Coordinates of C-alpha atoms and ligand atoms in Angstrom, one line a residue:
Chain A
X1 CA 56.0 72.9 23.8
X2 CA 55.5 70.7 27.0
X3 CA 52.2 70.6 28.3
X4 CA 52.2 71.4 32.6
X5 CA 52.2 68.0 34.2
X6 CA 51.2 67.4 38.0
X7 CA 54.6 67.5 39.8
X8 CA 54.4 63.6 41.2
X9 CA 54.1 62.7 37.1
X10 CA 57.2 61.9 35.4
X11 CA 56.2 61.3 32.5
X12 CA 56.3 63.5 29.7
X13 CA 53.3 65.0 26.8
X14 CA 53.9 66.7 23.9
X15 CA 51.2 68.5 22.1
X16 CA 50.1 67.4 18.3
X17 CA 48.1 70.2 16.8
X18 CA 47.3 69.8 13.5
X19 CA 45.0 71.5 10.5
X20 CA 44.2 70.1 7.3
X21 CA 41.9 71.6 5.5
X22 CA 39.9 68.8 3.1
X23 CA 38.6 69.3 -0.3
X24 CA 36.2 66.4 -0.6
X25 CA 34.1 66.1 -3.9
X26 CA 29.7 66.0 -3.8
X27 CA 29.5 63.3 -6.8
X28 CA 26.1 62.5 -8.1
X29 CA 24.6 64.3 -4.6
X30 CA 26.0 67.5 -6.5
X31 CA 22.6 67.5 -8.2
X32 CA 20.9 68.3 -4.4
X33 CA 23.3 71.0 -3.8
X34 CA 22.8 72.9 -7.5
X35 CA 18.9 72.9 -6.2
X36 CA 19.6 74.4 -2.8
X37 CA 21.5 77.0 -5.1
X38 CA 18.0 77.1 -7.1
X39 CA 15.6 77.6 -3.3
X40 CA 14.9 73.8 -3.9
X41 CA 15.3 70.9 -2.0
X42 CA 15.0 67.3 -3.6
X43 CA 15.8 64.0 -2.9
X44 CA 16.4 60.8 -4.1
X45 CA 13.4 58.2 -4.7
X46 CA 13.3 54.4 -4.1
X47 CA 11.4 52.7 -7.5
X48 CA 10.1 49.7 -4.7
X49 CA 8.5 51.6 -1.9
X50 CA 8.7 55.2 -3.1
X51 CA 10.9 56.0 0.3
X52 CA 12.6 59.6 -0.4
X53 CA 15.6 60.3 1.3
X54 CA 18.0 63.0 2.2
X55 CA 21.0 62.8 2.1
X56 CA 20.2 60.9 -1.7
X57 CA 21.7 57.9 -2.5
X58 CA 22.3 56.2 -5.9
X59 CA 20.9 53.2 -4.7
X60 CA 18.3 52.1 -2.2
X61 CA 19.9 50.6 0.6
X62 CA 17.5 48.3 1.6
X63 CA 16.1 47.4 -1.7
X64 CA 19.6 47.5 -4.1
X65 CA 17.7 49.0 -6.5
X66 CA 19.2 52.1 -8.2
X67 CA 17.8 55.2 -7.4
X68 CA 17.6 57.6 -10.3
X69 CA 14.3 59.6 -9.8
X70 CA 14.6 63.3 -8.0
X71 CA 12.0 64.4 -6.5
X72 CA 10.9 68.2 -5.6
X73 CA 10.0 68.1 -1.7
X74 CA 8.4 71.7 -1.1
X75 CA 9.1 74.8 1.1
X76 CA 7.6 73.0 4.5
X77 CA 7.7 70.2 6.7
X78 CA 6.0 68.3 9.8
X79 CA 8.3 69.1 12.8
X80 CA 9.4 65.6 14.4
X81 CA 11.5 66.9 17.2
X82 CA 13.9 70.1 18.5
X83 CA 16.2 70.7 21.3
X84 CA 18.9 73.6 22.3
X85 CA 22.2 72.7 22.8
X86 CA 24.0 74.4 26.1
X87 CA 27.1 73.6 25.8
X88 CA 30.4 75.2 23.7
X89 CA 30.5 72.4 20.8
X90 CA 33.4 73.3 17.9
X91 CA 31.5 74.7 14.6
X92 CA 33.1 72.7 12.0
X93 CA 32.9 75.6 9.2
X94 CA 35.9 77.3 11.1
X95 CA 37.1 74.6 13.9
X96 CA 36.6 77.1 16.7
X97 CA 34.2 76.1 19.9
X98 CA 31.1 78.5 20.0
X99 CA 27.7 78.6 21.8
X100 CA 24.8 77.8 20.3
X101 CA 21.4 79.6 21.0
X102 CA 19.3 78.0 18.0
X103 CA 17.5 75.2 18.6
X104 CA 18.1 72.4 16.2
X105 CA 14.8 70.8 14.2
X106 CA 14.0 67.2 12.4
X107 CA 11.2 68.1 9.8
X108 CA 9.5 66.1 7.5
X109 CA 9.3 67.2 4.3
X110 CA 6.4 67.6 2.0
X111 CA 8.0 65.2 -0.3
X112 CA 8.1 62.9 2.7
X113 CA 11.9 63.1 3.0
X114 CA 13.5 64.7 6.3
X115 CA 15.9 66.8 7.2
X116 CA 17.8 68.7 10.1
X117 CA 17.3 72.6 10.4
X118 CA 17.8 75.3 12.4
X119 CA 14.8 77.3 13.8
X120 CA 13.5 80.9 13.7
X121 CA 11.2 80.0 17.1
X122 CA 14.1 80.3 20.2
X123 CA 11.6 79.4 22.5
X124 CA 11.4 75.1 22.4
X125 CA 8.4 75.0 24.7
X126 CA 6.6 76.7 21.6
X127 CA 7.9 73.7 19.6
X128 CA 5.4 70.9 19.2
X129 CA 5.6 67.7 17.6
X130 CA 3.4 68.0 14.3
X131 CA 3.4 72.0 13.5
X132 CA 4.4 72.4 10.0
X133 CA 7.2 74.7 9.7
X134 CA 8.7 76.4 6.5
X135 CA 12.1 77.2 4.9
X136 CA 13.6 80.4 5.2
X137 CA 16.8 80.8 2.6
X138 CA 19.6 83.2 1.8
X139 CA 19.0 85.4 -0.5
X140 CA 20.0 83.9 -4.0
X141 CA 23.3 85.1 -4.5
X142 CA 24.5 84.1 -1.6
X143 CA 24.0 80.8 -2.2
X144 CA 27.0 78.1 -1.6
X145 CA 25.2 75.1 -2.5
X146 CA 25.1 74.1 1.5
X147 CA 22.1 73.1 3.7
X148 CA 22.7 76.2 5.2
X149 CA 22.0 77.7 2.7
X150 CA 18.4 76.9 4.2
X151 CA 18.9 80.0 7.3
X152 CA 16.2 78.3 9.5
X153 CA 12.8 76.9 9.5
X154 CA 10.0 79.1 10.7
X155 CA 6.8 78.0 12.2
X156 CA 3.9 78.7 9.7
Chain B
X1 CA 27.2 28.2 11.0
X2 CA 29.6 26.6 9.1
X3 CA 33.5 27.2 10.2
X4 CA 35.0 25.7 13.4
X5 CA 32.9 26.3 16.0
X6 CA 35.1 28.7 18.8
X7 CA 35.5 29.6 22.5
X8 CA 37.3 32.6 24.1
X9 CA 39.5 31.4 26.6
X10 CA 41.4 34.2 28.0
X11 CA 39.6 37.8 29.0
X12 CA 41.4 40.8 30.5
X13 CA 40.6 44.5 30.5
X14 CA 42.7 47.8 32.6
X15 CA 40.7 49.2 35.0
X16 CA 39.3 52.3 33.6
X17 CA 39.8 55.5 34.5
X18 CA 39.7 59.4 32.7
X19 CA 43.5 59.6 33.1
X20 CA 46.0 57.9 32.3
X21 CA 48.8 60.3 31.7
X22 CA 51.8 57.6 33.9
X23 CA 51.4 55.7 30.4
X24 CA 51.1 55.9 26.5
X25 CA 48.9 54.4 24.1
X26 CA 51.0 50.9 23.6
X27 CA 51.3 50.4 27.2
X28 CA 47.7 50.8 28.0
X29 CA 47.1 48.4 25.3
X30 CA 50.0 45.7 27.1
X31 CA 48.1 46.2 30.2
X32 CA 44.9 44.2 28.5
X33 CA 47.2 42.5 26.3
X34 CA 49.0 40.6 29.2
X35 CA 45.5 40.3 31.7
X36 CA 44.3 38.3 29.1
X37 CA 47.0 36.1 28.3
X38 CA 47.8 35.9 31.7
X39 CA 43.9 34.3 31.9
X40 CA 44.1 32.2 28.4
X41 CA 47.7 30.8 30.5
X42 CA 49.0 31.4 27.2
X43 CA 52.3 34.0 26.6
X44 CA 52.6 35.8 23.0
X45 CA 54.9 32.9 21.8
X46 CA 51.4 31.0 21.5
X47 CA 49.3 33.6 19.6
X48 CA 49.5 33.1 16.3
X49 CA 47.1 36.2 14.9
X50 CA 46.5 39.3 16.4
X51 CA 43.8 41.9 15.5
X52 CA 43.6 45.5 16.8
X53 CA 42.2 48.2 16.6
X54 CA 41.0 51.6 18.4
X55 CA 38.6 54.6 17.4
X56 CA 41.3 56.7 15.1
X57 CA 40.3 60.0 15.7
X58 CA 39.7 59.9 19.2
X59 CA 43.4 59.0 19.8
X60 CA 45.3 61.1 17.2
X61 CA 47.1 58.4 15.9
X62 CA 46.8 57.4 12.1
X63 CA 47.5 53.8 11.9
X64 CA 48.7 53.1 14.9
X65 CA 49.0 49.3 15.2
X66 CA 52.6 50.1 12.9
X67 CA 54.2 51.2 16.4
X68 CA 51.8 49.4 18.9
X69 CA 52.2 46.0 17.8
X70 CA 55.9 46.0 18.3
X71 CA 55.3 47.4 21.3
X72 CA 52.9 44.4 22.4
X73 CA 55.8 42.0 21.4
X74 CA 53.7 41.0 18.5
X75 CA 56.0 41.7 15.7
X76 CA 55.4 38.7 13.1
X77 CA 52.0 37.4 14.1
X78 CA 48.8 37.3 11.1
X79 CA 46.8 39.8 11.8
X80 CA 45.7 43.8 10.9
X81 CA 44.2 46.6 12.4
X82 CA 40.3 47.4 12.1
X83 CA 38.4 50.7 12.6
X84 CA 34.6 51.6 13.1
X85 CA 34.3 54.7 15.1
X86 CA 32.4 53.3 18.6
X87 CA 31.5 50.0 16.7
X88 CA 35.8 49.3 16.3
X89 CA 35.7 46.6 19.4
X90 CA 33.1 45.3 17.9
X91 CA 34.5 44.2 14.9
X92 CA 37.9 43.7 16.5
X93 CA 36.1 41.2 18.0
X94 CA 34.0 39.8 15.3
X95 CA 37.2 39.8 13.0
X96 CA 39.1 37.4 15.5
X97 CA 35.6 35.1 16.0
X98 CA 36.1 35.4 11.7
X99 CA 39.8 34.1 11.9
X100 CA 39.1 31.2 14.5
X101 CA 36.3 30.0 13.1
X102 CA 37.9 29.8 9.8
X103 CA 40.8 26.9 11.1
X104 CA 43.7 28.7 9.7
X105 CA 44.8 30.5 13.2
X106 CA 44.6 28.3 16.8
X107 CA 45.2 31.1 19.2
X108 CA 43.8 34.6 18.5
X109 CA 44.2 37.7 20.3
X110 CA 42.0 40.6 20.3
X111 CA 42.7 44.0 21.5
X112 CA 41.0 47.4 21.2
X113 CA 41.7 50.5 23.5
X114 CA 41.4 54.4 23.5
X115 CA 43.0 56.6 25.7
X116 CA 40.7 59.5 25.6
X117 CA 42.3 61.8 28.0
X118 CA 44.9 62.7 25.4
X119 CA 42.2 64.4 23.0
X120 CA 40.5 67.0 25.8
X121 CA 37.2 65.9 25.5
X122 CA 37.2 67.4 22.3
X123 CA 34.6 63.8 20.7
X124 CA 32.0 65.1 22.6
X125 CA 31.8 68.7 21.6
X126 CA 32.0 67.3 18.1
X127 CA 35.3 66.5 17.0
X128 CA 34.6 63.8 14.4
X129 CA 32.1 65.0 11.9
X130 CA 31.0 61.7 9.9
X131 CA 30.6 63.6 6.6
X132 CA 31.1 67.6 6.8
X133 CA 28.8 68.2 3.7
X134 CA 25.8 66.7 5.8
X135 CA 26.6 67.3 9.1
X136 CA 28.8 70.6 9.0
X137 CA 26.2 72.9 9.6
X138 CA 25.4 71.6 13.1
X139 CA 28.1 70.3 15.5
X140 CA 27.5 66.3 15.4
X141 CA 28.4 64.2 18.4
X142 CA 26.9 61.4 20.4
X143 CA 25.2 64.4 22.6
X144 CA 23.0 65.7 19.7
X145 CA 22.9 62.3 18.0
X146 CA 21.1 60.8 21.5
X147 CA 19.3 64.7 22.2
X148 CA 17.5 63.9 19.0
X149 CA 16.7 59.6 19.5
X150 CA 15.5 60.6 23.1
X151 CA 13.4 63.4 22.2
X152 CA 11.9 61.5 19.9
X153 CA 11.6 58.2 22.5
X154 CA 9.6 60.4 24.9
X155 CA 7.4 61.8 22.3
X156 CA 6.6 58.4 20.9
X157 CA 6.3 56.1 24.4
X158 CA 5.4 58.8 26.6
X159 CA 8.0 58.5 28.9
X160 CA 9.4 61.2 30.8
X161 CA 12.8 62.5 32.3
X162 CA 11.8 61.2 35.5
X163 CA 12.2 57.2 33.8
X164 CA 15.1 58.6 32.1
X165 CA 16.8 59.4 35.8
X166 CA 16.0 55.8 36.8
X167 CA 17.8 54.0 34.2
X168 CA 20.7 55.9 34.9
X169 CA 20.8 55.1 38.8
X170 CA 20.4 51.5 37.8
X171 CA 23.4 52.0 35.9
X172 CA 25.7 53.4 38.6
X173 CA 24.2 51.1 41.1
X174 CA 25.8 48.0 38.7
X175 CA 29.3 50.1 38.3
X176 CA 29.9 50.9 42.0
X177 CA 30.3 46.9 42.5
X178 CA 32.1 46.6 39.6
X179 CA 35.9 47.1 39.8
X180 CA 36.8 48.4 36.9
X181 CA 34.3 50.8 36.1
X182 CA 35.1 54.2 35.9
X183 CA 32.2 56.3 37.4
X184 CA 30.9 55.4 40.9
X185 CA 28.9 58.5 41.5
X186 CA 26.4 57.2 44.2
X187 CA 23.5 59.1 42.4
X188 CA 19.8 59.3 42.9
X189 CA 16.8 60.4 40.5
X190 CA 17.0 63.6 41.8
X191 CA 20.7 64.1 41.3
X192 CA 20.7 63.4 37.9
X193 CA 17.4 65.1 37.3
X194 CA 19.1 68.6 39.0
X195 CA 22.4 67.6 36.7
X196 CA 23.8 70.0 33.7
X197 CA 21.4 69.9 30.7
X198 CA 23.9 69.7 27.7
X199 CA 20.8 69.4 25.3
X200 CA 17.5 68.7 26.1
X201 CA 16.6 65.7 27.7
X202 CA 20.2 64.7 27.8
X203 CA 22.4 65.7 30.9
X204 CA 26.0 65.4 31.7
X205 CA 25.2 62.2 33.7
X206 CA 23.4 60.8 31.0
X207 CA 26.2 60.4 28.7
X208 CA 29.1 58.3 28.6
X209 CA 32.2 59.6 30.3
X210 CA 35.8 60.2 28.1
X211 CA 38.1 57.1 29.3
X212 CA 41.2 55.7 29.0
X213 CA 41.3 51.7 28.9
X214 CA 41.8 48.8 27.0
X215 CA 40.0 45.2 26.8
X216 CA 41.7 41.8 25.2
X217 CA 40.4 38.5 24.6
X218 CA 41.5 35.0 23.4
X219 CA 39.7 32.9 20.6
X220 CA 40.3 29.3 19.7
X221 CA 38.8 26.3 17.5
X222 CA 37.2 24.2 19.7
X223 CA 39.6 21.1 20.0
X224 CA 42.0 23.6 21.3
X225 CA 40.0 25.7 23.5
X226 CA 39.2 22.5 25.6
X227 CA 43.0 21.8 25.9
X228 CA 43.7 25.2 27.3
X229 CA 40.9 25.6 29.7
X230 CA 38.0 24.4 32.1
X231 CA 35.8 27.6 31.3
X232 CA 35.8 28.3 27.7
X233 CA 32.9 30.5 26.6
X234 CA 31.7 29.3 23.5
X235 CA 31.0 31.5 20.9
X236 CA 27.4 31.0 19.7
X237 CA 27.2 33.3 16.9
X238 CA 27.7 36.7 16.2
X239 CA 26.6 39.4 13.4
X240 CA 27.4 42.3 11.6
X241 CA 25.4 45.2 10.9
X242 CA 25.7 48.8 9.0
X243 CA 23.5 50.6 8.6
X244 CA 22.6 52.7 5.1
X245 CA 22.3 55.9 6.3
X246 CA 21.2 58.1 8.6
X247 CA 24.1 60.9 8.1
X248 CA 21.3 63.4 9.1
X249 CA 20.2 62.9 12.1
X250 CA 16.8 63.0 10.7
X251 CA 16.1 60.3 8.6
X252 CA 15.0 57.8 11.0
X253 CA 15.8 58.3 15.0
X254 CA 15.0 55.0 16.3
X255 CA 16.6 53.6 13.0
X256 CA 19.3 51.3 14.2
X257 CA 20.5 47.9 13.3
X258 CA 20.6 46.1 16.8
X259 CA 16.6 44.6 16.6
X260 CA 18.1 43.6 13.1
X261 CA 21.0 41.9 14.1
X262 CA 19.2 40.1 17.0
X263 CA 16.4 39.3 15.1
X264 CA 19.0 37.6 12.9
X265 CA 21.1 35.3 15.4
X266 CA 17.8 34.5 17.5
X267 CA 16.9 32.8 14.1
X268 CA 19.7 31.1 13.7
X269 CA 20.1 29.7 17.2
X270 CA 16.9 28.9 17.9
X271 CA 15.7 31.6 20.2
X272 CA 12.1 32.2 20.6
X273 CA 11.9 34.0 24.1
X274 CA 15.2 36.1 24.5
X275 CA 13.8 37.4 28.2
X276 CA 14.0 33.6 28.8
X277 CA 16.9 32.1 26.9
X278 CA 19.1 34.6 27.4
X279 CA 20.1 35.2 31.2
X280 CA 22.9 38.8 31.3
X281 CA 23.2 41.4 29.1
X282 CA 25.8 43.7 28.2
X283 CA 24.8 46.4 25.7
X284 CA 26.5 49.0 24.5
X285 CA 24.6 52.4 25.2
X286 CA 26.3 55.6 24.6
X287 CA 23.4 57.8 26.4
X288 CA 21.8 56.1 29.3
X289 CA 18.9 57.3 27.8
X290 CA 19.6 54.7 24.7
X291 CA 18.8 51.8 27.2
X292 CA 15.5 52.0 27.2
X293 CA 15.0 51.6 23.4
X294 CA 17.8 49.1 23.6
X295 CA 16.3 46.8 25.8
X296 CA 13.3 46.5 23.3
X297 CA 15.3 45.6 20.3
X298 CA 16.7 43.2 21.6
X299 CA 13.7 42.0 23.0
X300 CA 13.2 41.9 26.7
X301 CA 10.5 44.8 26.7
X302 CA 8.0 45.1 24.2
X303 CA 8.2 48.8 21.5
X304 CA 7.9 52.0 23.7
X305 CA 7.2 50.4 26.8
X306 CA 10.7 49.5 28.3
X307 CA 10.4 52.3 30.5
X308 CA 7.5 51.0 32.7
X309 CA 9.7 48.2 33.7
X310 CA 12.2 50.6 35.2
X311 CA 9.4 52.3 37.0
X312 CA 8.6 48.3 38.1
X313 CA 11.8 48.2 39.8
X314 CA 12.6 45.3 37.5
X315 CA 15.9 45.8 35.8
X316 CA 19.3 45.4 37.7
X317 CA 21.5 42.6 38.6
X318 CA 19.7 40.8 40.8
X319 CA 15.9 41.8 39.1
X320 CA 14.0 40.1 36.2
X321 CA 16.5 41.5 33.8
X322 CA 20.0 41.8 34.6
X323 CA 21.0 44.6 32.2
X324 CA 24.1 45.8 31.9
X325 CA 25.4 44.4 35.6
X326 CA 29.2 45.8 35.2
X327 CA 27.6 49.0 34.8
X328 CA 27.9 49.7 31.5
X329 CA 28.7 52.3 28.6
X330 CA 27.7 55.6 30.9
X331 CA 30.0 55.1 33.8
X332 CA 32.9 53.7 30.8
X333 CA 33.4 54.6 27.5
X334 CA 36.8 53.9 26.3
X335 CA 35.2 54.1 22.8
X336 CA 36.9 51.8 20.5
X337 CA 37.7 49.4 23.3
X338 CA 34.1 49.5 24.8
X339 CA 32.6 46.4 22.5
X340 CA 35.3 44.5 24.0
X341 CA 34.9 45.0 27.4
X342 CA 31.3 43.8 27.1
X343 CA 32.2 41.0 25.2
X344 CA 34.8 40.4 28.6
X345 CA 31.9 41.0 30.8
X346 CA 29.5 39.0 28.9
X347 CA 32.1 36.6 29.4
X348 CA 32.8 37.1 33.2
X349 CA 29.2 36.5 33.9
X350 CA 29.0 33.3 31.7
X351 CA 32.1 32.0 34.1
X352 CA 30.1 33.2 36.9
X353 CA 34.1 35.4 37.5
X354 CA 32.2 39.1 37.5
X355 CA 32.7 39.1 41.8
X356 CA 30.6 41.8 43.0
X357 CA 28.3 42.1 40.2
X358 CA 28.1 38.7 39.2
X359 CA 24.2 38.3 38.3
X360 CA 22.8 35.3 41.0
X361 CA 22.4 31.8 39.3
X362 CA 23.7 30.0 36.3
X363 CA 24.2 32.0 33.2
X364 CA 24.0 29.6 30.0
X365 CA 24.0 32.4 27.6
X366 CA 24.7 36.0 27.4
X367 CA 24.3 38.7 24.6
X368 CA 27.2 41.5 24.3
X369 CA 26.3 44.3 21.5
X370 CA 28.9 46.8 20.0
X371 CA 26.8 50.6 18.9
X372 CA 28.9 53.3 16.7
X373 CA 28.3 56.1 14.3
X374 CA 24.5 56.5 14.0
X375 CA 23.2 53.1 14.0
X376 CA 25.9 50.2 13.0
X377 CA 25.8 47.1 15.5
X378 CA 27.6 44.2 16.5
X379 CA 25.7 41.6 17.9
X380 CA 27.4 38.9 20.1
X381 CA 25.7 35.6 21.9
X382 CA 27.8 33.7 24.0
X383 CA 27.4 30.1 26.0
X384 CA 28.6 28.1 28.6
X385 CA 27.9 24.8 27.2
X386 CA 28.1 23.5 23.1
Ligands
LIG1 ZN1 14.0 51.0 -1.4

């Protein structure tokens, strides 16, 4: 189908839709998504400085050591920042633009790792640098294996 | 170093705009492709590698050096395409530096473009998820990416949106006296300040606008670049950097690989006072917002305190610290092309050929940087003299 052009234009457009849906394997991070099926969140841990980090990664990019120890990192976390977004932006589960009302958190973890979130507290003037928040999850079988499978983090 | 040491001899960029629907993606490309020559004096018949390349998935084209490099007349030549979401010029460019320094080509050519206008604006409202498994359940784009590094700027320095307004008039100040920019808004601190918030502290006028345009440059060993021109810029050394991570936005916010990459090259050519030594800058900063932390990697403001120098009034093309004088990434962002249009810029200034917002005085070196993803840089010094 031709796209309407602006009548001084000559050229032409032609629209390219396209969907693909991907099928793209975990590997060894697997492991972090059979513990969000659990209610647990672990990372990766580096032998040299002890650094956890989410996503994990077989080996420590700043050290090239491997990284084979998992570690628990707890239910709650340090808040490091938040904001709303007010804007349509495309949710990539289904490829359709949506709004978004939840305001988006970075939390450290327990463990020491961090981690994005989505948060129970709408209100981002409430949201302070330092409060410890805690994860809120899907009931077990509903489970995918997904970080959302974490619904949002609520302030403790 | 070792390898030949190199010049670029031949610059040329389209002036960008947010539509260009008159042409398609090769021609936008030629436009750059024969500016430059057309500066180098060269034609194609003298280039005897090409390397190309453009941000994939903001064009909609997979591969597309297979029909754009006949259509640059450049069937036959060495060469290959190279891709690295925002940081694609950049390595265009470094790739090029790679095959002229190496003696086996004389004449390179290298071209990067994007020709945004045919993808809706769809990048920004997150288009291209790095990794859907880490970043699927959020929408990812440069917006959130530089919601969540400015947040955490302001918590950390103590800056506030009021600074944040400043660096942006500073930038559209530089772009209205350059030609080629894109935005020329005429903006104040209350403009911007009053402007849509797409996520908090980043407004519309904040980030970088959708473009279409195209930079090219030519690269050549020494011996030859002083045949083919009065003005080379030589090439003083340039450097690589990816970064491991950062998929979550998380992990580290003011994680980047820029203060690495500088750190690196300052090293190496003997730079001990880059406020000093190093006399333009052109930096690539997707957010206006990123300037500020910019400007202390590479080490003309000290951690957290850049800021204070735009309350100072210091920062603009004829101040202390001519930052960004074409007007940088916010009023043009063809992304894949945008590296290369500072390295052309970085070069302009260095010929003292950047008109209107050429930065007063002799310029012996300047420092171009590439930014994509969530942290990857390439960093770029140039020189007028060996
Ligand atoms: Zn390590």
């Amino acid at each position: 189908m031709l796209k309407k052009e602006e009548p001084q234009d000559p050229s032409v457009a032609f629209r390219y839709p396209r969907v693909i849906t991907y099928k793209h394997s975990l590997g060894y991070q697997s492991k972090f998504a059979h513990a969000l099926k659990m209610g647990r969140i672990i990372a990766t841990k580096c032998p040299v400085d002890g650094r956890c980090t989410i996503p994990p990664r077989i080996v420590c990019p700043m050290h090239h050591v491997k990284q084979t120890e998992w570690v628990d990192q707890g239910q709650r976390g340090k808040l490091l920042s938040a904001f709303k977004i007010n804007f349509p932006m495309f949710d990539s589960r289904t490829g359709d633009l949506k709004s978004w009302e939840t305001p988006i958190v970075s939390i450290e973890l327990e463990g020491g790792a961090r981690m994005d979130g989505w948060c129970s507290e709408t209100d981002t003037e409430k949201l302070k640098p330092g409060m410890v928040l805690e994860a809120v999850w899907r009931p077990a079988e509903e489970r995918q294996g997904r970080v959302d499978d974490i619904l949002y983090w609520k302030p403790v | 170093m070792n390898g030949e040491r190199i010049a670029i001899v031949g610059v040329g960029q389209t002036v960008h705009k947010s539509k260009r629907t008159d042409i398609n993606t090769a021609e936008l490309c030629a436009e750059a492709v024969e500016a430059a020559l057309a500066d180098a004096q060269m034609t194609m018949k003298d280039i005897d590698c090409v390397i190309l390349g453009s941000f994939e998935p903001a064009d909609g084209y997979s591969g597309p050096d297979k029909w754009i490099v006949p259509e640059i007349g450049a069937v036959g030549k060495a060469g290959f395409e190279m891709q690295n979401v925002g940081t694609t010029g950049g390595v265009v460019a470094a790739t090029g530096f790679n095959m002229a320094a190496s003696g086996l080509f004389q004449n390179v050519l290298c071209v990067a473009w994007q020709k945004m206008d045919e993808a809706a604006g769809a990048f920004g409202r997150g288009g291209g998820g790095a990794n859907e498994y880490w970043t699927g359940q959020f929408p990812m784009s440069p917006i959130t990416n530089f919601a969540r590094r400015t947040y955490d700027y302001m918590t950390r320095s103590g800056c506030t949106e009021e600074h944040l307004a400043m660096v942006r008039v500073k930038q559209d100040q530089c772009a209205q006296r350059n030609k080629n920019a894109q935005l020329k808004l005429g903006l104040t601190v209350e403009k911007v300040m009053n402007d849509f918030l797409l996520a908090w502290p980043i407004r519309r006028l904040h980030m970088c606008p959708t473009t279409a345009g195209s930079a090219a440059i030519v690269v050549c060993p020494e011996k030859r670049a002083k045949k083919v021109t009065k003005k080379p810029v030589w090439v003083e050394d340039w450097f690589t950097c990816h970064q491991g991570g950062a998929l979550t936005m998380a992990e580290d916010p003011q994680a980047s690989t820029l203060g690495y990459a500088c750190r690196k090259i300052y090293k190496r050519c003997g730079i001990t006072n880059p406020k000093k030594e190093i006399n333009a800058w052109e930096v690539y900063e997707p957010a206006s917002t990123a300037e500020l932390r910019w400007m202390e990697e590479v080490g003309v403001a000290e951690d957290y305190k850049a800021w204070k120098l735009f309350e100072q009034g210091k920062v603009g093309i004829e101040k202390e610290i001519p930052f960004n004088p074409s007007g940088g990434v916010t009023a043009t962002n063809p992304i894949g092309a945008t590296p290369v249009v500072r390295v052309v810029e970085a070069s302009l200034q260095i010929r003292g050929d950047a008109e209107e917002h050429q930065v007063p005085g002799t310029i012996n070196r300047a420092l171009a940087t590439a930014y994509g993803g969530q942290g990857e840089n390439v960093v770029f010094l140039l020189k007028k003299t060996l």
